Tab-separated table of C-alpha atoms in Angstrom:
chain	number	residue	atom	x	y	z
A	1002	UNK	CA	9.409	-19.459	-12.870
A	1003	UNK	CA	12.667	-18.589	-11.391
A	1004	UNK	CA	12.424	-16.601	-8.407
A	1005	UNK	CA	15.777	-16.937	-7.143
A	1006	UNK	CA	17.095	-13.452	-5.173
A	1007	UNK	CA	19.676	-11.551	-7.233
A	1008	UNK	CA	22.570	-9.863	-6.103
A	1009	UNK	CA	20.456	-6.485	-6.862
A	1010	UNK	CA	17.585	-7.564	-5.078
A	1011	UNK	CA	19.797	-8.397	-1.847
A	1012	UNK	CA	21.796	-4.780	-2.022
A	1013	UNK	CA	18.455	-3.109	-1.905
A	1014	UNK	CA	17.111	-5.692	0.268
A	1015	UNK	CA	20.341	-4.830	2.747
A	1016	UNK	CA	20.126	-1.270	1.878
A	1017	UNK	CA	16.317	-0.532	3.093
A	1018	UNK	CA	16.696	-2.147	6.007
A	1019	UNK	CA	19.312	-0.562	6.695
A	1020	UNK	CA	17.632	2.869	6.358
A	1021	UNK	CA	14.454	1.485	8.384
A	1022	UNK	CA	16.677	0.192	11.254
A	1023	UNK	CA	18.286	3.634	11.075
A	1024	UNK	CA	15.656	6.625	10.514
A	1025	UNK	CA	12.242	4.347	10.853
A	1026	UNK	CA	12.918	2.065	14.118
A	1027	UNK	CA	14.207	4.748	16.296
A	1028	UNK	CA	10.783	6.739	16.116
A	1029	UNK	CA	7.797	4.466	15.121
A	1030	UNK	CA	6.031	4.102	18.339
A	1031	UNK	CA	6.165	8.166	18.417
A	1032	UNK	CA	4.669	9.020	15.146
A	1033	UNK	CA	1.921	5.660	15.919
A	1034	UNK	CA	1.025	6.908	19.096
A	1035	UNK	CA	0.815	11.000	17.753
A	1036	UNK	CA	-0.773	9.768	14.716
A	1037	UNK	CA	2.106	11.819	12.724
A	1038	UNK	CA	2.833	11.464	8.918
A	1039	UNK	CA	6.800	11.724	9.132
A	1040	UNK	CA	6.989	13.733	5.749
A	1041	UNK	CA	10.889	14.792	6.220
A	1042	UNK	CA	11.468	11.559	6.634
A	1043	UNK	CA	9.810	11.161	3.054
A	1044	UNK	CA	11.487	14.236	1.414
A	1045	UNK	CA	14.767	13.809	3.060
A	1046	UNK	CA	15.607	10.258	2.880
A	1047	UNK	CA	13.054	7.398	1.121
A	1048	UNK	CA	13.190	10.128	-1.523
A	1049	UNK	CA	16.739	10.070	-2.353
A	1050	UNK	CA	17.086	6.550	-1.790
A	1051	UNK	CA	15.270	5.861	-4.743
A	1052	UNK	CA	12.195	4.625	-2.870
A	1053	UNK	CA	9.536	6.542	-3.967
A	1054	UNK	CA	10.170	6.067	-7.513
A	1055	UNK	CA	11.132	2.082	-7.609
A	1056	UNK	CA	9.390	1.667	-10.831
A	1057	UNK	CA	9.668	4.898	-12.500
A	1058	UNK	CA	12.196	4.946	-15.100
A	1059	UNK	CA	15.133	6.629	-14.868
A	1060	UNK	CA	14.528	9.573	-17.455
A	1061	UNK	CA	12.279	10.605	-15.150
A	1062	UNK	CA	14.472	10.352	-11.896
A	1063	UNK	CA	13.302	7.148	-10.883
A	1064	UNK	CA	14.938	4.411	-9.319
A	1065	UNK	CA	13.683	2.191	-13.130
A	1066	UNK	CA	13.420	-1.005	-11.482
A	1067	UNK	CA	10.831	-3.653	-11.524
A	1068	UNK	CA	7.769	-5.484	-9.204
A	1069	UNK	CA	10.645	-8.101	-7.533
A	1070	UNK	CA	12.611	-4.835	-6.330
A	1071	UNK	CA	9.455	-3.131	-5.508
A	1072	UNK	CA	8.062	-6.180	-3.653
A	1073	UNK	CA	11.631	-6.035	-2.082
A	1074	UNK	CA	11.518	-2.354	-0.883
A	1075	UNK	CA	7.786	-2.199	0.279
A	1076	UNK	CA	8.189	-5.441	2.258
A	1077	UNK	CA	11.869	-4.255	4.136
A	1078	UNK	CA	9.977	-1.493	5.595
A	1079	UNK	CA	6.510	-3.292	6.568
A	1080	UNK	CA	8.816	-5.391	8.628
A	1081	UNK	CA	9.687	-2.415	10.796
A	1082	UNK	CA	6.903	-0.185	10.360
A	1083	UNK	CA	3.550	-1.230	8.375
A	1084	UNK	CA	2.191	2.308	8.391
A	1085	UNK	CA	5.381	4.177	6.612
A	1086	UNK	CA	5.382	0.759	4.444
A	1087	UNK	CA	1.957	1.378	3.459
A	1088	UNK	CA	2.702	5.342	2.452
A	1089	UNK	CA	4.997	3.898	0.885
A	1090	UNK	CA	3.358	1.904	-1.452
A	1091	UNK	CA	-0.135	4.078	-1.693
A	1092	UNK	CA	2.982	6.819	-3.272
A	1093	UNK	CA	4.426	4.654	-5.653
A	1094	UNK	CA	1.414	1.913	-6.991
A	1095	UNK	CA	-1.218	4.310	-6.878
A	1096	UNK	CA	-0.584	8.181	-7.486
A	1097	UNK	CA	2.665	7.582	-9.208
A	1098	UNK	CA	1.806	4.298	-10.962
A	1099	UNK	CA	-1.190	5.867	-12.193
A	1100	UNK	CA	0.611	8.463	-14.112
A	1101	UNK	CA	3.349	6.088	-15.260
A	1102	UNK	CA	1.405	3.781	-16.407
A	1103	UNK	CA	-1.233	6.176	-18.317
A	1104	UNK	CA	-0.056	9.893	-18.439
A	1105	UNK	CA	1.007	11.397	-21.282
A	1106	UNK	CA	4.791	11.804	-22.285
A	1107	UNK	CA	4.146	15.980	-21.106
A	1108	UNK	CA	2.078	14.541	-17.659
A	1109	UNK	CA	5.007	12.059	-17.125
A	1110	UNK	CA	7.707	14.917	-16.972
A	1111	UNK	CA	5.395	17.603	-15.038
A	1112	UNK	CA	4.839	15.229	-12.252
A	1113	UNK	CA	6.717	12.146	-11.681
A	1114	UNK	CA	9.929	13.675	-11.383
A	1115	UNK	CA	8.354	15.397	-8.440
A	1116	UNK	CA	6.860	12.133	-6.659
A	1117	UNK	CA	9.960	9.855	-7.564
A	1118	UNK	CA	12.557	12.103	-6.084
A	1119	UNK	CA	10.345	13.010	-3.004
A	1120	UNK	CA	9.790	16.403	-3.526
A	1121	UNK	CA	6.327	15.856	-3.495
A	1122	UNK	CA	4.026	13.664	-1.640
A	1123	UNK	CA	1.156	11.623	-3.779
A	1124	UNK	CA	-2.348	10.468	-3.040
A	1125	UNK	CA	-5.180	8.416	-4.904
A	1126	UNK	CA	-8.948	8.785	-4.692
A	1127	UNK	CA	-11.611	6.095	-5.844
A	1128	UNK	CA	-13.332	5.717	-2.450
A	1129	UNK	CA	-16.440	7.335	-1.231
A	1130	UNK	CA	-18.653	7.875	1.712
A	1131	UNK	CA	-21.085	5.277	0.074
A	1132	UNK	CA	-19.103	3.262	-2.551
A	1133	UNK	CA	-16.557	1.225	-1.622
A	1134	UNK	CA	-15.992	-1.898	-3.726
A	1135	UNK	CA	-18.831	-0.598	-5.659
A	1136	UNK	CA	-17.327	2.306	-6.957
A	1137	UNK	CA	-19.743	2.451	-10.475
A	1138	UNK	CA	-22.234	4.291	-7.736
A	1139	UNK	CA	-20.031	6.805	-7.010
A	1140	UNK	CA	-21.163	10.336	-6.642
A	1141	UNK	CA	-18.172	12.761	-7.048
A	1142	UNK	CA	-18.867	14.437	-10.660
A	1143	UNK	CA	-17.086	16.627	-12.960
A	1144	UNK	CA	-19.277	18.921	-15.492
A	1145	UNK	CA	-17.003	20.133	-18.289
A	1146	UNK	CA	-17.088	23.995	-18.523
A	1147	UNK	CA	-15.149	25.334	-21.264
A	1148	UNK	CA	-11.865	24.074	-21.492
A	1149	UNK	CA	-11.708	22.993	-17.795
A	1150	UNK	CA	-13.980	20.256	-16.100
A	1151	UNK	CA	-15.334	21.556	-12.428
A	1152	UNK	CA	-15.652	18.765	-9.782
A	1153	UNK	CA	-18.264	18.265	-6.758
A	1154	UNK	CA	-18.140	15.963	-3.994
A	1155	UNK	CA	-16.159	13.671	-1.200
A	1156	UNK	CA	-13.767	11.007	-1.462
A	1157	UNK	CA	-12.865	9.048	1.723
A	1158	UNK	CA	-9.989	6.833	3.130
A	1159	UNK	CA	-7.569	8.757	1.065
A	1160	UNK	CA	-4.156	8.194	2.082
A	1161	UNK	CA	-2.229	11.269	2.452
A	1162	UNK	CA	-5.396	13.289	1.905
A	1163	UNK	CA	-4.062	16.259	3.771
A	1164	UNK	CA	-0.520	15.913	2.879
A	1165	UNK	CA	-0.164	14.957	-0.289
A	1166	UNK	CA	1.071	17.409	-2.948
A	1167	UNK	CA	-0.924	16.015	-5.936
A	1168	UNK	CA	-3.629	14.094	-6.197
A	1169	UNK	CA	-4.810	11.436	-9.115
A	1170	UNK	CA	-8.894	11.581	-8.330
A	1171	UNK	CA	-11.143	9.076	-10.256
A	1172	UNK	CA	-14.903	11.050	-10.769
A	1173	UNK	CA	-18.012	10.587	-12.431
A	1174	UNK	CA	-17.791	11.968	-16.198
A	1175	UNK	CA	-21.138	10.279	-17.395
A	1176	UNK	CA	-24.111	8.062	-15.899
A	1177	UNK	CA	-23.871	5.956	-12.682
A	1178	UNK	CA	-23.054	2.189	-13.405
A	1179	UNK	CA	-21.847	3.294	-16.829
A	1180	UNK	CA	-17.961	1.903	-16.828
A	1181	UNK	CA	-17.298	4.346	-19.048
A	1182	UNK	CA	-18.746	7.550	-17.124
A	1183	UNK	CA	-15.555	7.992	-15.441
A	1184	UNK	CA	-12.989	9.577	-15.588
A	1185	UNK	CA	-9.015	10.182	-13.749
A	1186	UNK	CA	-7.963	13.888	-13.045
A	1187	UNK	CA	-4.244	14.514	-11.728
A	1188	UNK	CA	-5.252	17.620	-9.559
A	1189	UNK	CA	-2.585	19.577	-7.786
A	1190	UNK	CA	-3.121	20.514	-3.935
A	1191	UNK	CA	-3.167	24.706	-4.022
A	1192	UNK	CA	-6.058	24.212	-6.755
A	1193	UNK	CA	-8.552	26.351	-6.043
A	1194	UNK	CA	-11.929	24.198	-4.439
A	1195	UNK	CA	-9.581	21.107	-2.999
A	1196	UNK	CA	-10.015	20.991	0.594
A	1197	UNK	CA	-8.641	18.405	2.956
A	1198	UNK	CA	-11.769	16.726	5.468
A	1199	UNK	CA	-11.596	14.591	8.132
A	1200	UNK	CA	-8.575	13.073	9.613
A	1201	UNK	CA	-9.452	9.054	10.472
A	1202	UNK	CA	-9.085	7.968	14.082
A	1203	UNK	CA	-7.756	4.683	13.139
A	1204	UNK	CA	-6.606	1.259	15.356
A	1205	UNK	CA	-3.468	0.879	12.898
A	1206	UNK	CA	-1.270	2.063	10.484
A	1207	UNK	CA	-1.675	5.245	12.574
A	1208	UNK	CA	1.365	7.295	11.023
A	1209	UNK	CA	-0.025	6.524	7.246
A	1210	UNK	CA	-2.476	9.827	7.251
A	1211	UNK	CA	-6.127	8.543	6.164
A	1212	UNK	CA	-8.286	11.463	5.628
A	1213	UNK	CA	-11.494	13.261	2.890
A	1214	UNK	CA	-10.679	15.213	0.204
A	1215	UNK	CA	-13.081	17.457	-0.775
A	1216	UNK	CA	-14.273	19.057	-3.927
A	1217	UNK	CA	-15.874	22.320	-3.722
A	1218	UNK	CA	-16.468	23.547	-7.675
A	1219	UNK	CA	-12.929	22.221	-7.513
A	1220	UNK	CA	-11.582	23.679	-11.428
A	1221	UNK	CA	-8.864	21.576	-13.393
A	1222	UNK	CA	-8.060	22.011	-16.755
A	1223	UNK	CA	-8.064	19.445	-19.554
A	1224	UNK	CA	-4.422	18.576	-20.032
A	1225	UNK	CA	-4.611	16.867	-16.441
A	1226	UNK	CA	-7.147	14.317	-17.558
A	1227	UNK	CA	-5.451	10.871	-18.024
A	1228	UNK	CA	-5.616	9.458	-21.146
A	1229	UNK	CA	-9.324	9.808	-22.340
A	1230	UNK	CA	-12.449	11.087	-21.049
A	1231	UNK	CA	-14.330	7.510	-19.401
A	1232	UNK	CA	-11.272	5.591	-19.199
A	1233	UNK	CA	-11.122	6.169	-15.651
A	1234	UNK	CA	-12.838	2.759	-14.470
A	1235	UNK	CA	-10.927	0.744	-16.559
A	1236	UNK	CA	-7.609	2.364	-15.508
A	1237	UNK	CA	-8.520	2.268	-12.139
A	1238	UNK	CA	-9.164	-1.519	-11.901
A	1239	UNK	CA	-5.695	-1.840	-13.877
A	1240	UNK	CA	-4.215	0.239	-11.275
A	1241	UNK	CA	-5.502	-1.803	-8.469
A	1242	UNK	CA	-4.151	-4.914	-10.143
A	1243	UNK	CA	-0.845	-4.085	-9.051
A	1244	UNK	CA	-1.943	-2.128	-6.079
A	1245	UNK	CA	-2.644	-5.647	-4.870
A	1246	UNK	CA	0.522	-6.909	-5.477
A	1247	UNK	CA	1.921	-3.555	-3.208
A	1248	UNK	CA	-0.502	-4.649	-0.228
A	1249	UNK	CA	0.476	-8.198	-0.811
A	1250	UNK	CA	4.305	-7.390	-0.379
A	1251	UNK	CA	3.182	-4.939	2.505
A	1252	UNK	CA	1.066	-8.097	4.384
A	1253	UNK	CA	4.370	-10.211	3.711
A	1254	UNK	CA	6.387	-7.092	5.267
A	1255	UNK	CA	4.320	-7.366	8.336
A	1256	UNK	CA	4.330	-11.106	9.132
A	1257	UNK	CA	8.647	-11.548	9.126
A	1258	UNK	CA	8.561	-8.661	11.367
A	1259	UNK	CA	6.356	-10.216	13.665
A	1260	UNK	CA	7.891	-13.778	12.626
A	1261	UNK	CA	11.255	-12.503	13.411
A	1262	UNK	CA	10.417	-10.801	16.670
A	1263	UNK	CA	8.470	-14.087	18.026
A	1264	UNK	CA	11.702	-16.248	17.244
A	1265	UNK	CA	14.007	-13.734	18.777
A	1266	UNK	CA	11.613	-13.579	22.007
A	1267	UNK	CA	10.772	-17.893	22.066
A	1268	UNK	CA	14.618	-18.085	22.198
A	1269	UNK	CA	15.212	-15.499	25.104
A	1270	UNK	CA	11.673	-15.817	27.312
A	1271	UNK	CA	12.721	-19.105	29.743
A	1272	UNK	CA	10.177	-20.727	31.777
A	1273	UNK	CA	10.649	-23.826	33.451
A	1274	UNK	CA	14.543	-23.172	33.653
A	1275	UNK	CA	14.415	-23.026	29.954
A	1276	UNK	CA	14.172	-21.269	26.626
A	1277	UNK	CA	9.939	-21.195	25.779
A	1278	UNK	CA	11.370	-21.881	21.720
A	1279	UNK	CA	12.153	-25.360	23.622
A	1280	UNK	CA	8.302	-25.973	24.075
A	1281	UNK	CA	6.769	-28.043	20.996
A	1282	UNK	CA	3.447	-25.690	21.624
A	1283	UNK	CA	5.537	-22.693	20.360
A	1284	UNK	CA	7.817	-24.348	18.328
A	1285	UNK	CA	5.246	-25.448	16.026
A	1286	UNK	CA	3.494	-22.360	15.902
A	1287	UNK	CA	7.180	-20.751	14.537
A	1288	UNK	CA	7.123	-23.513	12.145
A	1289	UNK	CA	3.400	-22.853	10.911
A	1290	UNK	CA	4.406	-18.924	10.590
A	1291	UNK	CA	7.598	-19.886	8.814
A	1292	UNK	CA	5.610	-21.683	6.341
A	1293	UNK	CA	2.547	-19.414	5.837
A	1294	UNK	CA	5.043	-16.946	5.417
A	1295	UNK	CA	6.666	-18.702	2.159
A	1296	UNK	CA	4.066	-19.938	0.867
A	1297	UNK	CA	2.771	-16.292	0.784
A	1298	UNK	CA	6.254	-15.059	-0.662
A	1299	UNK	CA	5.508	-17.133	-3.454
A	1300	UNK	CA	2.259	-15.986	-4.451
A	1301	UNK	CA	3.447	-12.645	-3.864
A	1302	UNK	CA	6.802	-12.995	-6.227
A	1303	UNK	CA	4.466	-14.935	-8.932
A	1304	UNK	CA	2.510	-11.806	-9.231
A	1305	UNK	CA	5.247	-9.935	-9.431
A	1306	UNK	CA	7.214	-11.999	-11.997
A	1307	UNK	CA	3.806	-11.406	-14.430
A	1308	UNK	CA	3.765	-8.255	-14.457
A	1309	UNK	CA	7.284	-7.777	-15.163
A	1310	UNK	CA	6.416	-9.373	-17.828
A	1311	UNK	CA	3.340	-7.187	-18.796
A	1312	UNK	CA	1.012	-10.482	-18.419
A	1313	UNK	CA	-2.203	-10.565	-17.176
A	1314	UNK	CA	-2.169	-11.339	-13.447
A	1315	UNK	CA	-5.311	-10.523	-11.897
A	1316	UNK	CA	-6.007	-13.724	-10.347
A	1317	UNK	CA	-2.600	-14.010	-9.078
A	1318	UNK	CA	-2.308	-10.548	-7.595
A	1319	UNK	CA	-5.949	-11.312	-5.792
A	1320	UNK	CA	-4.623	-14.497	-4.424
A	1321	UNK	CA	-1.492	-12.861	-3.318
A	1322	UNK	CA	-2.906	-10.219	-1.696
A	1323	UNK	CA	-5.839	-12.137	-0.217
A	1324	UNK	CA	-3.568	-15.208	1.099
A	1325	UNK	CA	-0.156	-12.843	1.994
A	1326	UNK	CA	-2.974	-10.294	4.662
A	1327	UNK	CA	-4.822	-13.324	5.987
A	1328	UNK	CA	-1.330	-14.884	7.099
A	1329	UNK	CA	-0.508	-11.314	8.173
A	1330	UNK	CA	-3.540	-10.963	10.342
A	1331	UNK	CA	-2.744	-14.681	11.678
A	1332	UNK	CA	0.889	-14.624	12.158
A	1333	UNK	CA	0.461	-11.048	13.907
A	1334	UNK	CA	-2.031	-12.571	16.230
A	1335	UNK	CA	0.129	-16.009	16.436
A	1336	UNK	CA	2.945	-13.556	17.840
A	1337	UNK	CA	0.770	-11.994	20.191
A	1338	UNK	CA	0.421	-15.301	21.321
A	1339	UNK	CA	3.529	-16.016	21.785
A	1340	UNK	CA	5.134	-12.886	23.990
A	1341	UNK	CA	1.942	-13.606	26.480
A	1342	UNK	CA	1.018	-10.466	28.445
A	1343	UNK	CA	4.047	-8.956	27.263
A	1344	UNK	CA	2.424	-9.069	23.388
A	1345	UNK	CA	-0.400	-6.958	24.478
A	1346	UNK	CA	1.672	-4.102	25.601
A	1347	UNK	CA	3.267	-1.022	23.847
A	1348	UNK	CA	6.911	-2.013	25.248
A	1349	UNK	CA	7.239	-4.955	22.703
A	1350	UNK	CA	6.733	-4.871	18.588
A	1351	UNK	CA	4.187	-7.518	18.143
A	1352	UNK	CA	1.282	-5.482	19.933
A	1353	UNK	CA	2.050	-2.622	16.777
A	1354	UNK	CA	1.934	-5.578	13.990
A	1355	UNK	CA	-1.322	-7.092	15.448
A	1356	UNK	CA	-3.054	-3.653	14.920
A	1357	UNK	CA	-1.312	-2.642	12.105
A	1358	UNK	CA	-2.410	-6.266	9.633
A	1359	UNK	CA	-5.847	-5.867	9.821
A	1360	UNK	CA	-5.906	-2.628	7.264
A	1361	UNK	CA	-4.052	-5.303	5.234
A	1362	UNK	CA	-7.282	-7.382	4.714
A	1363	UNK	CA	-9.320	-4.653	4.228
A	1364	UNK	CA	-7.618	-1.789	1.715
A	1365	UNK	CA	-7.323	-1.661	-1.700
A	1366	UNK	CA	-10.287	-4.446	-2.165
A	1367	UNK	CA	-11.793	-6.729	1.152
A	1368	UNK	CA	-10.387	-10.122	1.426
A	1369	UNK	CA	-14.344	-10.929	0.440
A	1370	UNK	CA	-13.819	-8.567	-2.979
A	1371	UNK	CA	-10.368	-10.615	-3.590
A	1372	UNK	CA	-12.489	-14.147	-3.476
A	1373	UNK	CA	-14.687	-12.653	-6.146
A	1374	UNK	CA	-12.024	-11.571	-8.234
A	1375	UNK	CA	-10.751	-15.096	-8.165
A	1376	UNK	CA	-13.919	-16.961	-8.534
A	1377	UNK	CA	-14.263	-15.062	-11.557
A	1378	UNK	CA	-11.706	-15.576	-12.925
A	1379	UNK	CA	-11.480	-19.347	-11.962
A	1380	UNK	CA	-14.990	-19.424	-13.964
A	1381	UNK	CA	-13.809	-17.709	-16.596
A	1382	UNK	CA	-12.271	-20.329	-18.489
């Protein structure tokens, strides 16, 4: 495996964080502490950039790049802000990946156009009130009715469930803890019986929206069901395959941020008429988080480098994204650490990292759900 940087992965390296130093930086704290979903700043310049259609190709008016870029891009803006890097990648794995990787040549051009350029805003729903990793149980059905299926019930923890402009919903097409009874609908928001629900309260990632979406005898026609009627299980779990890599990348996002901060603040901070970086107590810790921090890279990039390749990965996307948000949890805490009393206040960045990395062990499959996926796997053979 060669996972040397390009010269293309360091221009768009260079050229997010440019954009996050410039539009992101500035404002974070005041969308975090209003709870605000910045869309302008989607529509008007990740759009554009080419951010929220990294993988989408080109004919399409995507960025058509691949998972080291992506990695790239998601991670540049955890480092400043974990909640716009998580919108981030909830747009472009989920919703858009979705449809890229199994709409139709006719549901390609409707819609990702659309998300890729920014125009519109995308969201995903598997989650319920009652099933979370076991979404076979899951309640939210559609009945067909004619030539349109009508769906009935809740999904939860739906990022960008107010604001997104189109939805890709996985429901209940056939008996519970058949994993063929479901099925994915691409539902635009306007359609008649979608209704946004509750807003979360949440401790981080406060300016990624996390609300219900509701179906009320919710009607959507045929031609938005993607690929085939019960193939909505499967697709989500292939989905979520590189949904873990996104997370993964995120997790590694937030750790240099709060890496980079710590050795910027261990060089300045002097006690004892000198710098604290001086101190082998917090030197070692920066030399634990340096190496945590590669070693997660790695696992991270090896995913990555798979499915470029359109290999199977789903060990290697679990262990990336269960390793990369433990050592985001720990090197967010480590940092904490670090500043002292100053870490626990809203006047320095590590206080916003430390509540912002522990979504990162918890969405898109529990760190407890990722040791599963391994240990099957690691059985497997």
């Amino acid at each position: 495996m060669e996972f040397n940087t390009t010269e293309n992965q360091q221009m768009i390296a260079q050229a997010v964080r440019d954009l996050a130093e410039r539009e992101i930086r500035p404002r974070l704290m005041e969308w975090d502490e209003a709870q605000h979903l910045p869309i302008d700043l989607f529509k008007q310049h990740l759009g554009p950039a080419g951010m929220l259609g990294v993988l989408v190709p080109e004919e399409y008016g995507g960025a058509g790049l691949g998972y080291m870029e992506y990695v790239t891009t998601v991670s540049e803006v955890g480092r400043v802000c974990g909640s716009i890097g998580l919108s981030v990648a909830a747009h472009n794995s989920l919703c858009t990946g979705h449809i890229l990787q199994f709409g139709n040549a006719e549901q390609k051009k409707k819609w990702l156009p659309k998300l890729a350029s920014g125009q519109w805003l995308g969201a995903w729903a598997l989650t319920e009130p009652n099933t979370g990793s076991d979404a076979m149980r899951m309640k939210c059905t559609a009945k067909k009715d004619g030539s349109d299926w009508v769906i009935n019930g809740t999904k939860c923890w739906i990022t960008h469930g107010i604001s997104s402009d189109v939805l890709v919903a996985i429901v209940r097409t056939g008996e519970p803890l058949d994993s063929k009874g479901m099925t994915a609908f691409v539902i635009e928001r306007g359609t008649k019986g979608l209704k946004a629900g509750k807003k979360e309260n949440k401790l981080g990632m406060r300016a990624s929206e996390t609300a219900e979406v509701i179906f009320e005898d919710c009607r959507v026609p045929e031609a938005n069901i993607l690929g085939q009627v019960g193939e909505g299980f499967q697709q989500a779990m292939k989905v979520l395959d590189g949904g873990r890599i996104s997370i993964a990348a995120l997790s590694l996002g937030i750790a240099k941020g709060a890496y980079d901060a710590s050795v910027k603040y261990a060089k300045e901070r002097q006690q004892f008429g000198r710098p604290i970086a001086d101190f082998q107590a917090i030197a070692f810790k920066l030399a634990d988080m340096a190496t945590r921090i590669d070693a997660a890279e790695l696992l991270t990039l090896q995913a990555a480098d798979l499915k470029n390749r359109h290999l199977r990965m789903t060990k290697e996307s679990a262990m990336a994204k269960y390793y990369a948000s433990e050592v985001c949890v720990w090197a967010s805490n480590e940092a904490v650490q670090i500043f002292g009393g100053y870490g626990y206040t809203k006047d320095f960045p590590v206080e916003k990292f430390y509540r912002d990395s522990k979504l990162c062990t918890i969405g898109e499959g529990t760190s407890e759900i990722q040791k599963l996926v391994i240990s099957r796997e690691v059985l497997r053979g």
